[in-house]
Amino acid sequence: MADIRFDGKVAIVTGAGGGLGRTYSLLLASRGAKVVVNDLGGAFNGEGSSQAAAQKVVDEIKAAGGVAAPDYHSVIDGAQIVKTAIDAFGRLDIVINNAGILRDVSFHKMTEDDWQKVIGVHLQGSYAVTKAAWPILRDQSYGRIVMTTSAAGLYGNFGQANYAAAKLGIAGLGLALAWEGEKRNIKVNVIAPIAGSRMTETVLPKEVCDNLKPEYVAPLVAYLCSEQCQSTGGIYEVGAGVFSRVRWLRAPGATLPLTGPITPENVADNWAKINDMTGGAMCGSLHESSMLTMKNFASLKK
Ligand code: NAI
């Protein structure tokens, strides 16, 4: 495989003032990308702001001989971040939606603000940046977008209802845009990373946090952002040297005839079958997913 490089390409990395985003920015810049290092610079719970975080990473990139520009907007103002890329570098090819905050609290104690802030930064932020970038990527028939979900979204997690909802929403946004970008060579993929960062230092033991390096995640992100990557619509779990695609698995289930009434008792009688994942199928599209139901529905007309 030829070297993966980004010469002539411009990337936006949101939330790049630290943690995973900083590492993505350094890697892309070291391989020739011009990088817009976006970060609002607030606390992990979304409070406050500072220009220091983004500026520090820009300085690091420049010290290593790379090209970067800082951007201090919130991802909620996605159009401003895209404007920074165009003003600084005149084009845009790559968007890594990475910014995030946490407001972990059990659902019954969650305030409206905890809900709105987390949905806002993650889901609305990923939307706003991508929405502003989309016409540019479409017009040039080239784009690479990485969305950031989380195992908390894919599987649910106690105390993270706001975060899980936002993160699975982001996965849905990515999967839909993968279809919409197909004809314009815009590849959209989703990652569920795990790495030590200020976001995980409160939940992971220090030794694990220190050694679970963002550098183990960045190579996948760089590949997904490259011209070489022709895949789209994938969700990948990544961390600690593990790279693994995630797909929904649908059980063969129970198919009941539509010729008579279907009762709650029928459901109860078939519960084990409905839940048995043995021989399950991984549907690759909405069309594939609906085939089973449509087939049974069609039996009505015979
Ligand atoms: P981090 O806290 O080090 O990085 C997030 C960055 O986003 C921070 O620098 C923060 O200032 C910035 N940010 C927050 N709100 C912003 C806003 N409104 N506009 C612009 N920037 C903003 O955390 P980490 O771990 O690097 O997280 C990166 C992404 O990965 C997040 O989306 C997170 O949810 C996700 N993730 C991380 C996991 C991990 O194990 N570290 C696990 C699963 C998902």
PDB file of C-alpha atoms in Angstrom, residues 52-151:
ATOM      1  CA  ALA A  52      -5.596  28.404  24.550  1.00  0.00           C
ATOM      2  CA  ALA A  53      -6.484  24.781  23.738  1.00  0.00           C
ATOM      3  CA  ALA A  54      -6.806  25.178  19.955  1.00  0.00           C
ATOM      4  CA  GLN A  55      -3.882  27.589  19.762  1.00  0.00           C
ATOM      5  CA  LYS A  56      -1.577  25.163  21.604  1.00  0.00           C
ATOM      6  CA  VAL A  57      -2.258  22.390  19.085  1.00  0.00           C
ATOM      7  CA  VAL A  58      -1.769  24.775  16.158  1.00  0.00           C
ATOM      8  CA  ASP A  59       1.585  25.760  17.678  1.00  0.00           C
ATOM      9  CA  GLU A  60       2.536  22.074  18.024  1.00  0.00           C
ATOM     10  CA  ILE A  61       1.666  21.402  14.376  1.00  0.00           C
ATOM     11  CA  LYS A  62       3.608  24.440  13.178  1.00  0.00           C
ATOM     12  CA  ALA A  63       6.616  23.527  15.338  1.00  0.00           C
ATOM     13  CA  ALA A  64       6.673  20.144  13.601  1.00  0.00           C
ATOM     14  CA  GLY A  65       6.645  21.851  10.175  1.00  0.00           C
ATOM     15  CA  GLY A  66       2.923  21.410   9.492  1.00  0.00           C
ATOM     16  CA  VAL A  67       0.189  23.837   8.454  1.00  0.00           C
ATOM     17  CA  ALA A  68      -2.760  24.639  10.714  1.00  0.00           C
ATOM     18  CA  ALA A  69      -5.187  27.402  11.649  1.00  0.00           C
ATOM     19  CA  PRO A  70      -7.067  27.731  14.927  1.00  0.00           C
ATOM     20  CA  ASP A  71     -10.816  28.073  15.236  1.00  0.00           C
ATOM     21  CA  TYR A  72     -12.449  28.908  18.557  1.00  0.00           C
ATOM     22  CA  HIS A  73     -16.159  28.648  17.698  1.00  0.00           C
ATOM     23  CA  SER A  74     -18.575  26.235  19.260  1.00  0.00           C
ATOM     24  CA  VAL A  75     -19.540  23.433  16.888  1.00  0.00           C
ATOM     25  CA  ILE A  76     -23.088  24.744  17.248  1.00  0.00           C
ATOM     26  CA  ASP A  77     -21.829  27.553  14.970  1.00  0.00           C
ATOM     27  CA  GLY A  78     -20.644  25.029  12.395  1.00  0.00           C
ATOM     28  CA  ALA A  79     -20.863  27.451   9.479  1.00  0.00           C
ATOM     29  CA  GLN A  80     -18.263  29.684  11.144  1.00  0.00           C
ATOM     30  CA  ILE A  81     -15.819  26.788  11.394  1.00  0.00           C
ATOM     31  CA  VAL A  82     -16.257  25.961   7.706  1.00  0.00           C
ATOM     32  CA  LYS A  83     -15.725  29.669   6.955  1.00  0.00           C
ATOM     33  CA  THR A  84     -12.434  29.540   8.869  1.00  0.00           C
ATOM     34  CA  ALA A  85     -11.290  26.667   6.627  1.00  0.00           C
ATOM     35  CA  ILE A  86     -12.243  28.482   3.434  1.00  0.00           C
ATOM     36  CA  ASP A  87     -10.776  31.807   4.602  1.00  0.00           C
ATOM     37  CA  ALA A  88      -7.508  30.216   5.730  1.00  0.00           C
ATOM     38  CA  PHE A  89      -6.975  27.574   3.057  1.00  0.00           C
ATOM     39  CA  GLY A  90      -9.529  28.115   0.270  1.00  0.00           C
ATOM     40  CA  ARG A  91     -11.000  24.622   0.286  1.00  0.00           C
ATOM     41  CA  LEU A  92     -12.306  21.797   2.448  1.00  0.00           C
ATOM     42  CA  ASP A  93     -12.011  18.024   1.971  1.00  0.00           C
ATOM     43  CA  ILE A  94     -12.222  16.351   5.370  1.00  0.00           C
ATOM     44  CA  VAL A  95     -14.484  16.841   8.377  1.00  0.00           C
ATOM     45  CA  ILE A  96     -13.887  15.009  11.632  1.00  0.00           C
ATOM     46  CA  ASN A  97     -16.794  15.611  14.000  1.00  0.00           C
ATOM     47  CA  ASN A  98     -15.171  14.914  17.340  1.00  0.00           C
ATOM     48  CA  ALA A  99     -16.058  17.672  19.826  1.00  0.00           C
ATOM     49  CA  GLY A 100     -17.896  16.498  22.866  1.00  0.00           C
ATOM     50  CA  ILE A 101     -18.870  17.106  26.468  1.00  0.00           C
ATOM     51  CA  LEU A 102     -20.293  14.980  29.247  1.00  0.00           C
ATOM     52  CA  ARG A 103     -23.076  15.633  31.755  1.00  0.00           C
ATOM     53  CA  ASP A 104     -23.362  12.143  33.259  1.00  0.00           C
ATOM     54  CA  VAL A 105     -26.262  11.800  35.684  1.00  0.00           C
ATOM     55  CA  SER A 106     -29.077   9.294  36.115  1.00  0.00           C
ATOM     56  CA  PHE A 107     -32.158  10.108  34.051  1.00  0.00           C
ATOM     57  CA  HIS A 108     -34.375  10.945  37.017  1.00  0.00           C
ATOM     58  CA  LYS A 109     -31.882  13.585  38.196  1.00  0.00           C
ATOM     59  CA  MET A 110     -31.062  14.917  34.721  1.00  0.00           C
ATOM     60  CA  THR A 111     -31.944  18.585  34.257  1.00  0.00           C
ATOM     61  CA  GLU A 112     -33.281  20.069  31.032  1.00  0.00           C
ATOM     62  CA  ASP A 113     -29.919  21.844  30.717  1.00  0.00           C
ATOM     63  CA  ASP A 114     -27.983  18.538  31.039  1.00  0.00           C
ATOM     64  CA  TRP A 115     -30.092  17.120  28.220  1.00  0.00           C
ATOM     65  CA  GLN A 116     -30.005  20.162  25.905  1.00  0.00           C
ATOM     66  CA  LYS A 117     -26.273  20.880  26.299  1.00  0.00           C
ATOM     67  CA  VAL A 118     -25.195  17.320  25.503  1.00  0.00           C
ATOM     68  CA  ILE A 119     -27.593  16.905  22.583  1.00  0.00           C
ATOM     69  CA  GLY A 120     -26.551  20.385  21.440  1.00  0.00           C
ATOM     70  CA  VAL A 121     -22.778  19.912  21.340  1.00  0.00           C
ATOM     71  CA  HIS A 122     -22.797  16.342  20.021  1.00  0.00           C
ATOM     72  CA  LEU A 123     -25.782  15.971  17.705  1.00  0.00           C
ATOM     73  CA  GLN A 124     -26.582  19.558  16.758  1.00  0.00           C
ATOM     74  CA  GLY A 125     -22.853  20.343  16.536  1.00  0.00           C
ATOM     75  CA  SER A 126     -22.117  17.405  14.222  1.00  0.00           C
ATOM     76  CA  TYR A 127     -25.106  18.445  12.125  1.00  0.00           C
ATOM     77  CA  ALA A 128     -24.138  22.130  11.964  1.00  0.00           C
ATOM     78  CA  VAL A 129     -20.542  21.555  10.857  1.00  0.00           C
ATOM     79  CA  THR A 130     -21.520  18.874   8.355  1.00  0.00           C
ATOM     80  CA  LYS A 131     -24.440  20.876   6.970  1.00  0.00           C
ATOM     81  CA  ALA A 132     -22.126  23.815   6.205  1.00  0.00           C
ATOM     82  CA  ALA A 133     -19.457  21.554   4.704  1.00  0.00           C
ATOM     83  CA  TRP A 134     -21.836  19.431   2.610  1.00  0.00           C
ATOM     84  CA  PRO A 135     -22.411  21.787  -0.381  1.00  0.00           C
ATOM     85  CA  ILE A 136     -18.644  22.282  -0.729  1.00  0.00           C
ATOM     86  CA  LEU A 137     -17.966  18.545  -0.704  1.00  0.00           C
ATOM     87  CA  ARG A 138     -20.840  17.899  -3.115  1.00  0.00           C
ATOM     88  CA  ASP A 139     -19.725  20.569  -5.566  1.00  0.00           C
ATOM     89  CA  GLN A 140     -16.183  19.174  -5.746  1.00  0.00           C
ATOM     90  CA  SER A 141     -17.407  15.535  -5.736  1.00  0.00           C
ATOM     91  CA  TYR A 142     -15.003  14.650  -2.971  1.00  0.00           C
ATOM     92  CA  GLY A 143     -15.269  14.443   0.771  1.00  0.00           C
ATOM     93  CA  ARG A 144     -14.387  12.347   3.774  1.00  0.00           C
ATOM     94  CA  ILE A 145     -16.420  12.676   6.965  1.00  0.00           C
ATOM     95  CA  VAL A 146     -15.885  10.902  10.253  1.00  0.00           C
ATOM     96  CA  MET A 147     -18.617  10.999  12.886  1.00  0.00           C
ATOM     97  CA  THR A 148     -17.953  10.082  16.501  1.00  0.00           C
ATOM     98  CA  THR A 149     -20.396   7.834  18.291  1.00  0.00           C
ATOM     99  CA  SER A 150     -19.719   5.848  21.469  1.00  0.00           C
ATOM    100  CA  ALA A 151     -20.290   2.399  22.900  1.00  0.00           C
TER     101      ALA A 151
END
